[in-house]
Structures are given as structure tokens and as C-alpha cells.
PDB file of C-alpha atoms and ligand atoms in Angstrom:
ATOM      1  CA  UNK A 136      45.717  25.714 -51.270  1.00 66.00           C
ATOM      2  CA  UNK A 137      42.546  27.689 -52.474  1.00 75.00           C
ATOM      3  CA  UNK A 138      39.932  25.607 -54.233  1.00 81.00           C
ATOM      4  CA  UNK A 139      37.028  26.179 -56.242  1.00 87.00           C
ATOM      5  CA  UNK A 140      33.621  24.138 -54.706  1.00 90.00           C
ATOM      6  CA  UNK A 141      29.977  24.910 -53.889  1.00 94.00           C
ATOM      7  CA  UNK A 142      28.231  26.289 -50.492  1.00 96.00           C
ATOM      8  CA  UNK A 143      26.823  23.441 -48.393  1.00 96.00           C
ATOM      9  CA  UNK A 144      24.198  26.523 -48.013  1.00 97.00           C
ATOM     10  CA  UNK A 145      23.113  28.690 -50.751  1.00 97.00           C
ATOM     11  CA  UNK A 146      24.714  26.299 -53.163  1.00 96.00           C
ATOM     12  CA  UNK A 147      26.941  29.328 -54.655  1.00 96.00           C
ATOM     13  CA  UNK A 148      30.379  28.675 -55.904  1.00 95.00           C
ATOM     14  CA  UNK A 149      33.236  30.429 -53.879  1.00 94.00           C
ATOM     15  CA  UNK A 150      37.151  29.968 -53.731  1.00 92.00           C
ATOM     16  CA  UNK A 151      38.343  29.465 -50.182  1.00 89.00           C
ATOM     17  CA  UNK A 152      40.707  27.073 -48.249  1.00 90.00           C
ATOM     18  CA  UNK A 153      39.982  23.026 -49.436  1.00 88.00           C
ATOM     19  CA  UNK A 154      38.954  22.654 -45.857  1.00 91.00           C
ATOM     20  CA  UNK A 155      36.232  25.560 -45.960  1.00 93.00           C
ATOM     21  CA  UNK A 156      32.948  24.078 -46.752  1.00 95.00           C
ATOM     22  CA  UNK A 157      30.952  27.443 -46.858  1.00 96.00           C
ATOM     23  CA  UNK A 158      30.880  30.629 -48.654  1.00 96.00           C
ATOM     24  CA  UNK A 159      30.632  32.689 -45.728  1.00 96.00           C
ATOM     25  CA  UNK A 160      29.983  33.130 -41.753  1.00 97.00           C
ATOM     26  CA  UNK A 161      26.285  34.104 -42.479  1.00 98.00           C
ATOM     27  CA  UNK A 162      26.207  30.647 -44.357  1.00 97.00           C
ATOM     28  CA  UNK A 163      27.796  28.729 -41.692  1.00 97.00           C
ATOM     29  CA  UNK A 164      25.314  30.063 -38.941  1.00 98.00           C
ATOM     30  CA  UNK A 165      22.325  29.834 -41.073  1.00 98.00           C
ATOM     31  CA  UNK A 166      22.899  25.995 -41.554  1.00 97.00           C
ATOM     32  CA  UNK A 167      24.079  25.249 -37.925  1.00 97.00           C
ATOM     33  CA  UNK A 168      21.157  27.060 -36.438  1.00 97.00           C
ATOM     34  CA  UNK A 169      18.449  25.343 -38.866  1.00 97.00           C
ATOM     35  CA  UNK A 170      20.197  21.891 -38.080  1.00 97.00           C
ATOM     36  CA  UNK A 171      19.499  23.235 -34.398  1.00 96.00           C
ATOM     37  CA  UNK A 172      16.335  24.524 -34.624  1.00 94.00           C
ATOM     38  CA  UNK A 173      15.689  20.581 -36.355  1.00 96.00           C
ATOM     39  CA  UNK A 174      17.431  18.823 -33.312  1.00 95.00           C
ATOM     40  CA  UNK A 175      15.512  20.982 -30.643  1.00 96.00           C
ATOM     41  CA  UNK A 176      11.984  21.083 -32.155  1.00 95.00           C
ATOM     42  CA  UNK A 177      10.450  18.827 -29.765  1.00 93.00           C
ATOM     43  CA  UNK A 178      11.837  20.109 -26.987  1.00 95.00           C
ATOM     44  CA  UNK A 179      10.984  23.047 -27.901  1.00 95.00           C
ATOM     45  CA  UNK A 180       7.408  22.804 -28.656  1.00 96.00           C
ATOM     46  CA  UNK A 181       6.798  20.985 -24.982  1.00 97.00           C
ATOM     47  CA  UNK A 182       8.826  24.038 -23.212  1.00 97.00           C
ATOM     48  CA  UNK A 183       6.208  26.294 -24.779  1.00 97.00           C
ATOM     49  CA  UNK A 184       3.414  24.495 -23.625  1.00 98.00           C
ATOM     50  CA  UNK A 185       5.242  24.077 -19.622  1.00 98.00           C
ATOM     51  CA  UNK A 186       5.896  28.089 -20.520  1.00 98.00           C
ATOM     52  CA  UNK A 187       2.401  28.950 -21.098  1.00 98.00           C
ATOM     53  CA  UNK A 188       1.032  26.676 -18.232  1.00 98.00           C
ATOM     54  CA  UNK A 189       3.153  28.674 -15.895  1.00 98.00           C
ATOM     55  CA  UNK A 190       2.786  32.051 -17.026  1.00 98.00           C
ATOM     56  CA  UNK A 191      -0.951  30.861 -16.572  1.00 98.00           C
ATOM     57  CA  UNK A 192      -0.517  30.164 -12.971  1.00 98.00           C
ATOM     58  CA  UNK A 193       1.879  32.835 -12.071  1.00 98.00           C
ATOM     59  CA  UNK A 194      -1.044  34.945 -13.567  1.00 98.00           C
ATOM     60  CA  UNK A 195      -4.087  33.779 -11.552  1.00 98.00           C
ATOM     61  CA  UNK A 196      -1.522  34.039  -8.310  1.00 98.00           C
ATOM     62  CA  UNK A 197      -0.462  37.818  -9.471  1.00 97.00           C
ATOM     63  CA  UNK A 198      -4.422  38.672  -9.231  1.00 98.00           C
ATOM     64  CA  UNK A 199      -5.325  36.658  -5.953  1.00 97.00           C
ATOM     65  CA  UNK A 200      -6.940  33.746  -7.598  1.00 97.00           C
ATOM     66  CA  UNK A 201      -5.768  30.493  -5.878  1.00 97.00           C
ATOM     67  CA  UNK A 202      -8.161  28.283  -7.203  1.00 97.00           C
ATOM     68  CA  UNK A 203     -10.479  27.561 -10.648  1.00 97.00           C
ATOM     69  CA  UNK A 204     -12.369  25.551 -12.000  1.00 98.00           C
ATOM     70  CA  UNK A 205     -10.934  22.934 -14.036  1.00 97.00           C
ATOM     71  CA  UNK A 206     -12.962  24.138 -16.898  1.00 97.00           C
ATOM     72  CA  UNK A 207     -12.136  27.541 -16.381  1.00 97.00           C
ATOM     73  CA  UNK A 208      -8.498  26.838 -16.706  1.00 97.00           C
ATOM     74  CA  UNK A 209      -8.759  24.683 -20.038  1.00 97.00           C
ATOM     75  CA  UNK A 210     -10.473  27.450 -21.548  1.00 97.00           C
ATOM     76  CA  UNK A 211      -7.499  29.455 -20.781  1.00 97.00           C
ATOM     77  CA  UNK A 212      -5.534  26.989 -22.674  1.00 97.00           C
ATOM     78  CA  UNK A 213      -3.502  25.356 -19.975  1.00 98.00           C
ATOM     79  CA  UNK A 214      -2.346  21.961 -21.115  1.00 98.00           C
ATOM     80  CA  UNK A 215      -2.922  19.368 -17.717  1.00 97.00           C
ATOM     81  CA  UNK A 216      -0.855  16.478 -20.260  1.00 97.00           C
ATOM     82  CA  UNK A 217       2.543  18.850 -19.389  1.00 97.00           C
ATOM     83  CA  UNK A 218       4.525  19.510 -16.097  1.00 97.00           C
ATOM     84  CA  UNK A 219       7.545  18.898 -14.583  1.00 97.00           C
ATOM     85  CA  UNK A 220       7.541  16.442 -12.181  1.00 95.00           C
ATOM     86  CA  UNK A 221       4.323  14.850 -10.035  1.00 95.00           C
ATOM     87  CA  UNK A 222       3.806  13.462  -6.285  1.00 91.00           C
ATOM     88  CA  UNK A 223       1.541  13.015  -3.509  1.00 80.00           C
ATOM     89  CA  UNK A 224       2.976  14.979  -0.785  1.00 73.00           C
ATOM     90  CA  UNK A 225       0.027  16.877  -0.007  1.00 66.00           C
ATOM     91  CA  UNK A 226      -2.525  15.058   2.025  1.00 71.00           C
ATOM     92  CA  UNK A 227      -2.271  12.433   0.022  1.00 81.00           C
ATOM     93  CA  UNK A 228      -3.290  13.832  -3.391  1.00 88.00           C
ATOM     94  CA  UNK A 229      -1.193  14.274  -6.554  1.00 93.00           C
ATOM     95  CA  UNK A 230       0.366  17.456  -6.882  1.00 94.00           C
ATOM     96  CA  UNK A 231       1.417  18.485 -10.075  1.00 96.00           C
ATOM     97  CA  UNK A 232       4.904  20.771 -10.589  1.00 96.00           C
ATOM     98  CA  UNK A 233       5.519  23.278 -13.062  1.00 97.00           C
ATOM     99  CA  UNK A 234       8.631  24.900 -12.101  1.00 97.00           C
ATOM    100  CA  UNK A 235       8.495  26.760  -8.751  1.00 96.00           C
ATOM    101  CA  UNK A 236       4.768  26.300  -9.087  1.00 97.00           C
ATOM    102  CA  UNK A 237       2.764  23.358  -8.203  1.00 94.00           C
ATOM    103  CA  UNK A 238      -1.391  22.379  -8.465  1.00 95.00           C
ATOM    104  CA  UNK A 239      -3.883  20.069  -7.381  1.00 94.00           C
ATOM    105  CA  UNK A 240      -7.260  19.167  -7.996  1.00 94.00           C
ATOM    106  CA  UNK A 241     -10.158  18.769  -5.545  1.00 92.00           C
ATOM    107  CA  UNK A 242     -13.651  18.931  -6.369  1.00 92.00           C
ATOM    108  CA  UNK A 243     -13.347  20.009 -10.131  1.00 93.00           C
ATOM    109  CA  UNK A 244     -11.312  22.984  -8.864  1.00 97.00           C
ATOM    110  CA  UNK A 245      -7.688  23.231  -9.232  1.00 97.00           C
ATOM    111  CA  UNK A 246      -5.644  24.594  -6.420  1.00 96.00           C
ATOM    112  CA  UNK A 247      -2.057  26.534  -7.167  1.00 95.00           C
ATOM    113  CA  UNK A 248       0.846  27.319  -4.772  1.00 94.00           C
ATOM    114  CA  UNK A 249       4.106  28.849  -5.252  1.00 94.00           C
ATOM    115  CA  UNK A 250       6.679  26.201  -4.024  1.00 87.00           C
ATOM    116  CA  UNK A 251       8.589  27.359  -0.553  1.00 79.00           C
TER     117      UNK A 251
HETATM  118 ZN1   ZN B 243      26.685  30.205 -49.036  1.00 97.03          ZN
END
């Protein structure tokens, strides 16, 4: 049976089945993606930040540069608080993972490798 009620949305009264809580399918998206983008918004901002440390790295690697200084690379915004994952495989030092990429640091310089 049709019934007379408001959007959950915009608000706007529509007719529709008593089950149908919308006016319409842009509604419905539009308030399942913002409840979404809510959910995911801290995962989101930290994938940005793992995002632009790579692209960083994959950068410096695409022109030759295996190594910076640590200064260097924080002026080129790379975030050291962000990775994903951390041991001490290499000679004994902490090597930092983002992705298929992984750094350490020796002397003030930071040293990147594409995983094998
Ligand atoms: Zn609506």
C-alpha cells in the first residue's frame, strides 16, 4: 500500500511503498555514500598520507636517487609517523615498509629499495 512520508534525504514528501524510506535512487546513494564517506574518513585520510609517501619514493627511484637527506625528504612532505609495517632485517637496522617499497636511515640520510 502507497503511503505518504518524508525523504530521510532532502526531507521532500513523496508517495511510494510504506517500506520505501526515500524519494528516489539519487537520494538513497547520496545518504549511503555520505554515511560512507563518515565511516571511512580516517582511514582515508592515513591512506593519503601512505599514498603520498610512496608516490614520493617511487619518484626519487624513477630518477636514480636512492638516498636523501632526511631533511630533504620532509621538505618534500613525506610523513616518517606513516607506513605499513616495520623490522630489522637489514643489518640490523629498522626498515620501514610502505607497500612494495621499504627505507632506512643511516647517517641523516634515508635509504629506499623496491622490495624483491
Ligand atoms: Zn529525497
Amino acid at each position: 500500500m502507497d503511503t505518504n512520508r518524508n525523504c530521510k534525504r532532502c526531507g521532500e514528501r513523496f508517495v511510494g511503498r510504506s517500506d520505501k524510506i526515500f524519494c528516489c535512487d539519487s537520494c538513497r546513494n547520496d545518504y549511503h555514500n555520505s554515511l560512507r564517506r563518515e565511516r571511512n574518513k580516517g582511514m582515508n585520510r592515513v591512506n593519503g598520507i601512505l599514498s603520498r609517501n610512496r608516490e614520493i619514493i617511487r619518484s626519487l627511484l624513477s630518477k636514480g636517487i636512492e638516498s636523501i637527506d632526511a631533511r630533504e625528504l620532509s621538505m618534500l612532505a613525506f610523513d616518517f609517523d606513516h607506513f605499513t609495517s616495520v623490522d630489522k632485517r637489514i643489518l640490523g637496522r629498522t626498515c620501514y615498509h610502505i607497500y612494495e617499497y621499504y627505507y632506512y636511515s643511516a647517517n641523516g640520510e634515508v635509504h629506499f629499495s623496491l622490495k624483491e
